[in-house]
PDB file of C-alpha atoms in Angstrom:
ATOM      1  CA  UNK W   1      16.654  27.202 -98.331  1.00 97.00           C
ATOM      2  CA  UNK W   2      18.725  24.358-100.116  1.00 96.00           C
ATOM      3  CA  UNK W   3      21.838  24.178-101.451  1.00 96.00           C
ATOM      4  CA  UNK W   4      24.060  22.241-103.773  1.00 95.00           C
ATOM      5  CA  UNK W   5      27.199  22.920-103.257  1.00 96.00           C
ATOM      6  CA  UNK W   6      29.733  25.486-102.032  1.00 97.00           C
ATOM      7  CA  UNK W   7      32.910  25.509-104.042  1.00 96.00           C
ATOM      8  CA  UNK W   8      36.255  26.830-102.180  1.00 95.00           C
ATOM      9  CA  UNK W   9      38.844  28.792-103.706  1.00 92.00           C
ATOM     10  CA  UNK W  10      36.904  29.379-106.962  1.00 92.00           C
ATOM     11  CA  UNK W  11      38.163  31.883-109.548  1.00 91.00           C
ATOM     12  CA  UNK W  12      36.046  31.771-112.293  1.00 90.00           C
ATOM     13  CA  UNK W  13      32.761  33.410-110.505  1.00 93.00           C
ATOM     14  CA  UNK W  14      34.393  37.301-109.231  1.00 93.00           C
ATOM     15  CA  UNK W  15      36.963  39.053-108.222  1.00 90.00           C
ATOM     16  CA  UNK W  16      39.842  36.988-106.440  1.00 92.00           C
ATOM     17  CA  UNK W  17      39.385  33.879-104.880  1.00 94.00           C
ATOM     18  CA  UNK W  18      36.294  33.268-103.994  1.00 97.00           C
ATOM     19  CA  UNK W  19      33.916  31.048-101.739  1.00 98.00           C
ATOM     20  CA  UNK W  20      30.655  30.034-104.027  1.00 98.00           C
ATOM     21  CA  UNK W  21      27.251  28.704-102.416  1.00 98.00           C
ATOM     22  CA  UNK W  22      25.462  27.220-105.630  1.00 97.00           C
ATOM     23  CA  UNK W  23      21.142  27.300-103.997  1.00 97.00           C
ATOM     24  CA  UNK W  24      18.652  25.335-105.071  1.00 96.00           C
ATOM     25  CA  UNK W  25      15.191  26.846-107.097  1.00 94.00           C
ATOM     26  CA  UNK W  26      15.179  28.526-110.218  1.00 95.00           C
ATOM     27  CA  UNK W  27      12.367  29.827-112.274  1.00 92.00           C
ATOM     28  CA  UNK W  28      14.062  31.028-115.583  1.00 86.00           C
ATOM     29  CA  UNK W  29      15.044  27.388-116.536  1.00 82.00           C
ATOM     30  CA  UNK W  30      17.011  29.089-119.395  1.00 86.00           C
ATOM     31  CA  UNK W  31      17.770  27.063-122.700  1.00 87.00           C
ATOM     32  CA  UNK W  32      21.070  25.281-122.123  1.00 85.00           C
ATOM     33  CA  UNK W  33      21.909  26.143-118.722  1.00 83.00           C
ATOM     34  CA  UNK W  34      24.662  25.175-117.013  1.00 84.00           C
ATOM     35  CA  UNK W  35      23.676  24.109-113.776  1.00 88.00           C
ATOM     36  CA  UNK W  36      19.775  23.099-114.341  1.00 86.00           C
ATOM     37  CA  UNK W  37      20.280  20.370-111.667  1.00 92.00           C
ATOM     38  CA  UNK W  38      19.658  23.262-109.438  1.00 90.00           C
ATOM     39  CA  UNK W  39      16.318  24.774-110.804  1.00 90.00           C
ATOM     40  CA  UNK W  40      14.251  22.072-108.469  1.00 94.00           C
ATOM     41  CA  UNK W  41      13.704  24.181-104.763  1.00 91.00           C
ATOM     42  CA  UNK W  42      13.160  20.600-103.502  1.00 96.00           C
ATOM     43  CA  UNK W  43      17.033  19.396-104.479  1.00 94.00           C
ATOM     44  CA  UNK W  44      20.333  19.485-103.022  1.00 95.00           C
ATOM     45  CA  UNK W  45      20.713  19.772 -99.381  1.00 96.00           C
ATOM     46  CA  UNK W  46      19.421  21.689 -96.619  1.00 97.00           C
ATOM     47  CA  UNK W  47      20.964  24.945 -95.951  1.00 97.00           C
ATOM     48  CA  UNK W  48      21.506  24.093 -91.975  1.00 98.00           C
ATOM     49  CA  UNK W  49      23.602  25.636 -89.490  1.00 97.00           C
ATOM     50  CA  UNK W  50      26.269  22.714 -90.331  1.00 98.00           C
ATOM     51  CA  UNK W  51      26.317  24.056 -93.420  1.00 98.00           C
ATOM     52  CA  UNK W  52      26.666  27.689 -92.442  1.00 98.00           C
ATOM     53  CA  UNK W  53      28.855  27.244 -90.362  1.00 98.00           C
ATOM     54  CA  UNK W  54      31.248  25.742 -93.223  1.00 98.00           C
ATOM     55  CA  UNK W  55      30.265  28.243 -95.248  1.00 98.00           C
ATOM     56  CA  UNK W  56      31.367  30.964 -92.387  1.00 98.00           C
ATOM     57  CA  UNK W  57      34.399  28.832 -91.863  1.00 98.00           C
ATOM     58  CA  UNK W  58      35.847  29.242 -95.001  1.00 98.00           C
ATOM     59  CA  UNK W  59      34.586  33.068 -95.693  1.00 98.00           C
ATOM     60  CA  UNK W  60      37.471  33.851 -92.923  1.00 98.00           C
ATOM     61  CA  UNK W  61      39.887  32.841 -94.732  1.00 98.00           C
ATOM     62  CA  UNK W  62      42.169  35.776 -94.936  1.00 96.00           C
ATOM     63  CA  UNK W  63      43.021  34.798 -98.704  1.00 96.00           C
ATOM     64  CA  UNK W  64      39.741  34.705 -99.653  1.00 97.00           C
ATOM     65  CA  UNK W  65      37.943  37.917-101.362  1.00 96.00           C
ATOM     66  CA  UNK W  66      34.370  37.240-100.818  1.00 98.00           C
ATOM     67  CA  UNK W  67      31.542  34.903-101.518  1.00 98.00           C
ATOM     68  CA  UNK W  68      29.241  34.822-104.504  1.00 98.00           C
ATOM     69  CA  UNK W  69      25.848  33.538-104.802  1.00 98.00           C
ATOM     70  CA  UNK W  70      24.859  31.329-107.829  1.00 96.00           C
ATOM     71  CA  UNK W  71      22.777  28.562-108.346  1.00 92.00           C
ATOM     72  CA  UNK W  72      19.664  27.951-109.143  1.00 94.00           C
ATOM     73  CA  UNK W  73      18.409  31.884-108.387  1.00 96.00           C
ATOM     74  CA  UNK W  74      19.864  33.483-105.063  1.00 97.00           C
ATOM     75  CA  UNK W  75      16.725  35.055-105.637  1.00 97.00           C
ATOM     76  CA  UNK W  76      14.162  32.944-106.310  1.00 96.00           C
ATOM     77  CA  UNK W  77      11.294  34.019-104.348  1.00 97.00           C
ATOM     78  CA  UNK W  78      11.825  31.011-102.008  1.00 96.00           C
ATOM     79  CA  UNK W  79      15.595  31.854-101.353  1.00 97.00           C
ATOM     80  CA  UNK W  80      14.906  35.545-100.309  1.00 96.00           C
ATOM     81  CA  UNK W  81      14.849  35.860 -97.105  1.00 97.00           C
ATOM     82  CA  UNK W  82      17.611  33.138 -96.033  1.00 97.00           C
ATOM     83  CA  UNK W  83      19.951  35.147 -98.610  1.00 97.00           C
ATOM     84  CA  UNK W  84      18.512  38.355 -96.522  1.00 98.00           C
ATOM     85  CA  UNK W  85      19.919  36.940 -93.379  1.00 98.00           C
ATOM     86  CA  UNK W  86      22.974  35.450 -94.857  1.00 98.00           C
ATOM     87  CA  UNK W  87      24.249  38.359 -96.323  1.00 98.00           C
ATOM     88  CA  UNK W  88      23.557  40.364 -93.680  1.00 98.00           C
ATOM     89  CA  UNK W  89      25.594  38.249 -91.203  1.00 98.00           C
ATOM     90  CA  UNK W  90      27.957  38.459 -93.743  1.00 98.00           C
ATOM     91  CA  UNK W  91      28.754  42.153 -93.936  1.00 98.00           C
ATOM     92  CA  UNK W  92      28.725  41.979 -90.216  1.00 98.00           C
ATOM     93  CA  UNK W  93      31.854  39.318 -90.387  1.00 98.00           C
ATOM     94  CA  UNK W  94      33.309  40.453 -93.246  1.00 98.00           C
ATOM     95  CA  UNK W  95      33.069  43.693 -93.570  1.00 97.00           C
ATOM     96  CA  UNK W  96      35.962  44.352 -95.847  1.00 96.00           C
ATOM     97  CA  UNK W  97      35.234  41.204 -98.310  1.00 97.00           C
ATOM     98  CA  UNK W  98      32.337  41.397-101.379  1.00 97.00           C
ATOM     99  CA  UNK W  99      29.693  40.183-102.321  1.00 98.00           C
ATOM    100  CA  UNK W 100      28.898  39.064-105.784  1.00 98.00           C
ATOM    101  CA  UNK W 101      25.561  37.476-106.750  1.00 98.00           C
ATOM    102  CA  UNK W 102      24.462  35.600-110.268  1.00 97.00           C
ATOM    103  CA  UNK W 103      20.655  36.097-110.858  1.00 98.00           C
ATOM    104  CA  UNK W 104      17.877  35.533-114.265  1.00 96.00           C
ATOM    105  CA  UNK W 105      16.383  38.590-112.917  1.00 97.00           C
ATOM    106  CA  UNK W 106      17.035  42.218-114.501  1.00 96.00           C
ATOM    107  CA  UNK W 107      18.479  44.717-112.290  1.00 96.00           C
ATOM    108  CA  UNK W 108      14.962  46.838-112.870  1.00 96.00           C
ATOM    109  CA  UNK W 109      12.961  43.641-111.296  1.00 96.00           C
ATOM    110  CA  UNK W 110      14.819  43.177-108.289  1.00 96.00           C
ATOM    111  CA  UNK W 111      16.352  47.166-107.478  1.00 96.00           C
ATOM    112  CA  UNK W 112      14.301  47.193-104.122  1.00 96.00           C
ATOM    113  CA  UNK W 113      14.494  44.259-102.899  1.00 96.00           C
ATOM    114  CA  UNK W 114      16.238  45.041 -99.047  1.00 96.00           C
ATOM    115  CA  UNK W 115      18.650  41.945 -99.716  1.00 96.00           C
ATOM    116  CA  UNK W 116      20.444  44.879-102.869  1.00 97.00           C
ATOM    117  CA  UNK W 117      22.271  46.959 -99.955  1.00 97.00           C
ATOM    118  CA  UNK W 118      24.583  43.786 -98.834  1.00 98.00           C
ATOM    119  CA  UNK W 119      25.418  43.096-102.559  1.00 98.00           C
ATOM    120  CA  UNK W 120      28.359  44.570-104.217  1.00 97.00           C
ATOM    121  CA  UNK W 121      28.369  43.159-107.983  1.00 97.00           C
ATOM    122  CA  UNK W 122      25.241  41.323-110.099  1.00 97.00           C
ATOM    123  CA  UNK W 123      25.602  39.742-112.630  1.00 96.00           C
ATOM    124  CA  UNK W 124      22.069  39.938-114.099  1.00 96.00           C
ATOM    125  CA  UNK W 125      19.504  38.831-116.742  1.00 94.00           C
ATOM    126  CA  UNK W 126      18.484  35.238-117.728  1.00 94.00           C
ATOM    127  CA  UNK W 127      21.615  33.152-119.743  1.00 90.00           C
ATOM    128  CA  UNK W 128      20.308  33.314-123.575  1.00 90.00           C
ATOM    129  CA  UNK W 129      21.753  30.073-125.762  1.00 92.00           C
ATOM    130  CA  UNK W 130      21.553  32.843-128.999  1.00 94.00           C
ATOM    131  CA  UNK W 131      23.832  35.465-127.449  1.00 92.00           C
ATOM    132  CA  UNK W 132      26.362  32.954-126.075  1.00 88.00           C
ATOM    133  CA  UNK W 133      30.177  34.538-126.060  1.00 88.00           C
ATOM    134  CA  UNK W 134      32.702  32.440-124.042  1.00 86.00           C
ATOM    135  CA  UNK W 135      34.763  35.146-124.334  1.00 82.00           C
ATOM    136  CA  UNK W 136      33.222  37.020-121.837  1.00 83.00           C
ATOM    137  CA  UNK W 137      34.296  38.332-118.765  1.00 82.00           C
ATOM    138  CA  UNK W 138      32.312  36.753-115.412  1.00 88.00           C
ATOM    139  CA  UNK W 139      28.965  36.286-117.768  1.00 90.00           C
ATOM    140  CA  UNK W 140      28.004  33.210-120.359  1.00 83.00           C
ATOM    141  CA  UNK W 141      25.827  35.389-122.983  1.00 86.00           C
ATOM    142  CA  UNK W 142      25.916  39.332-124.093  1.00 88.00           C
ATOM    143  CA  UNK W 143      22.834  40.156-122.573  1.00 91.00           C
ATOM    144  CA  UNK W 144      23.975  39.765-118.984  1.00 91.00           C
ATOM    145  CA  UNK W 145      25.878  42.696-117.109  1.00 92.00           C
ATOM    146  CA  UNK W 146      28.124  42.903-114.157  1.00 93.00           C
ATOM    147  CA  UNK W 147      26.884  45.657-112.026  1.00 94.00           C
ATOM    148  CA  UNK W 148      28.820  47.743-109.552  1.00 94.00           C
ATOM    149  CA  UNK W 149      25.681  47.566-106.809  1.00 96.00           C
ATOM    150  CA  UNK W 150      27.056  50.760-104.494  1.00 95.00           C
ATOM    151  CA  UNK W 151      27.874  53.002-107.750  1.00 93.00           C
ATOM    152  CA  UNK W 152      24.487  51.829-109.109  1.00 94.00           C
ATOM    153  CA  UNK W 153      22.462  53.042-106.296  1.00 95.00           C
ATOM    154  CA  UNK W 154      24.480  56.126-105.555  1.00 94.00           C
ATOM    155  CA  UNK W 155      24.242  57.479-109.141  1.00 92.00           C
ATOM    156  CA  UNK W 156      20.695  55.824-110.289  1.00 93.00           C
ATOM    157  CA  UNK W 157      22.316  54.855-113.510  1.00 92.00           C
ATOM    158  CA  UNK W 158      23.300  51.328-114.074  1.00 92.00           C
ATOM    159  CA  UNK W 159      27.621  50.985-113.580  1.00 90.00           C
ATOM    160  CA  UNK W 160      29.054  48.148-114.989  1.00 87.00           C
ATOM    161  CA  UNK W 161      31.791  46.522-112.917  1.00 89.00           C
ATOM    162  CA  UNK W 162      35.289  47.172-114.134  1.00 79.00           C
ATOM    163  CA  UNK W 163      38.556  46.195-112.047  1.00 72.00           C
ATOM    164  CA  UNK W 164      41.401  48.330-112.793  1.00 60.00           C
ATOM    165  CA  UNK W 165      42.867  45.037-113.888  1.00 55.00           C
ATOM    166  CA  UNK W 166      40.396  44.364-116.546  1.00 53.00           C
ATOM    167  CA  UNK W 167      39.301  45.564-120.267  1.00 48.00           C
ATOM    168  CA  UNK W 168      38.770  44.251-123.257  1.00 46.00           C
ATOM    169  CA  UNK W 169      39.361  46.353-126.406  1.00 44.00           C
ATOM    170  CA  UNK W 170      36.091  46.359-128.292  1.00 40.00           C
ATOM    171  CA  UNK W 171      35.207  50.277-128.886  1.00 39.00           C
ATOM    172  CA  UNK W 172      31.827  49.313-129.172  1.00 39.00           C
ATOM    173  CA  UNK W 173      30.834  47.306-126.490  1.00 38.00           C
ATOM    174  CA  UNK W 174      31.684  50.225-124.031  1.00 38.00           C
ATOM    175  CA  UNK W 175      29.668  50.191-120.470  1.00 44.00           C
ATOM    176  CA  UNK W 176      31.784  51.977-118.164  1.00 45.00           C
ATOM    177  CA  UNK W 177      35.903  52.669-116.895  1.00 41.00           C
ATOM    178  CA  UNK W 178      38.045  51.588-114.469  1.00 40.00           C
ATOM    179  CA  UNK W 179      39.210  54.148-111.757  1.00 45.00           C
ATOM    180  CA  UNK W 180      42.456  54.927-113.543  1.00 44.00           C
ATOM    181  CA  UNK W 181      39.928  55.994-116.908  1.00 47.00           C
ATOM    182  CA  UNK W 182      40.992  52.522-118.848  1.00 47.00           C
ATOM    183  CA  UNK W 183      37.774  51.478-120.876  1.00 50.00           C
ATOM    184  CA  UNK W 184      35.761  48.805-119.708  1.00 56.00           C
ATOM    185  CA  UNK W 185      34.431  46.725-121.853  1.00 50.00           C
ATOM    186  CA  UNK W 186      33.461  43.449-121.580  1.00 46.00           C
TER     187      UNK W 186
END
């Protein structure tokens, strides 16, 4: 696997403050996209253990809420298994920190995928130029959703992702509720 980048202390991509690792290879190549230096597999730099290790480094960080997974596609077919093993490492480390992952794909495509049970939000769903809505929470156009993974796969329903800290007051763009029963709706 290759990588671009890996962003520290990032607040724009999850919950918290977050540690982003920004892969290399993307098949979507969606109109406008803001990061289509990262669609080549070939780019960026290897993913060694250097860079794991700098990656692991700053995951332990007792500030630090989690790491997300952007790119490119975390799950481009050529990713999949290094994002297997990373995230599975990981949960072993961090137990108590999250996982958030950016994809093209629709929830329905990639469900089964064994990588799923180490993920705790997706934001899924290719980035579409028509539906674009900067005002949105976590996700650049309407058609994306942020999905609570572990509610998700416990109910078989699709849960959005709503922090009790969170909602936006549009009665009909409704997807779920925070624990304390505000509306989530973004």
């Amino acid at each position: 696997m290759r990588y671009h980048d890996i962003t520290k202390d990032d607040m724009k991509n999850g919950d918290g403050l977050r540690i982003v690792l920004w892969v290399s290879g993307c098949s979507h190549m969606c109109s406008q996209c803001q990061n289509p230096q990262t669609w080549d597999p070939d780019g960026g730099i290897y993913f060694d253990d250097d860079a794991r290790k700098e990656l692991f480094d700053l995951l332990a960080r007792d500030y630090i809420s989690g790491l997300t997974l952007s790119g490119g596609d975390p799950l481009y077919p050529g990713n999949r298994d290094e994002i297997f093993a990373l995230l599975k490492t990981f949960k072993e480390k961090f137990p108590k920190k999250t996982v958030w992952l950016y994809t093209g794909y629709t929830w329905e495509e990639i469900k089964s995928l064994p990588l799923i049970q180490y993920v705790d939000v997706i934001v899924d769903g290719k980035y579409d130029k028509n539906l674009r809505d900067v005002t949105l929470l976590w996700k650049g156009s309407s058609n994306q959703r942020v999905i609570d993974v572990k509610e998700t796969l416990a109910t078989g329903k699709v849960k959005i992702h709503c922090p009790d800290h969170y909602s936006v007051l549009d009665p009909d763009y409704v997807y779920g509720s925070s624990k304390s029963g505000v509306p989530c709706m973004y």
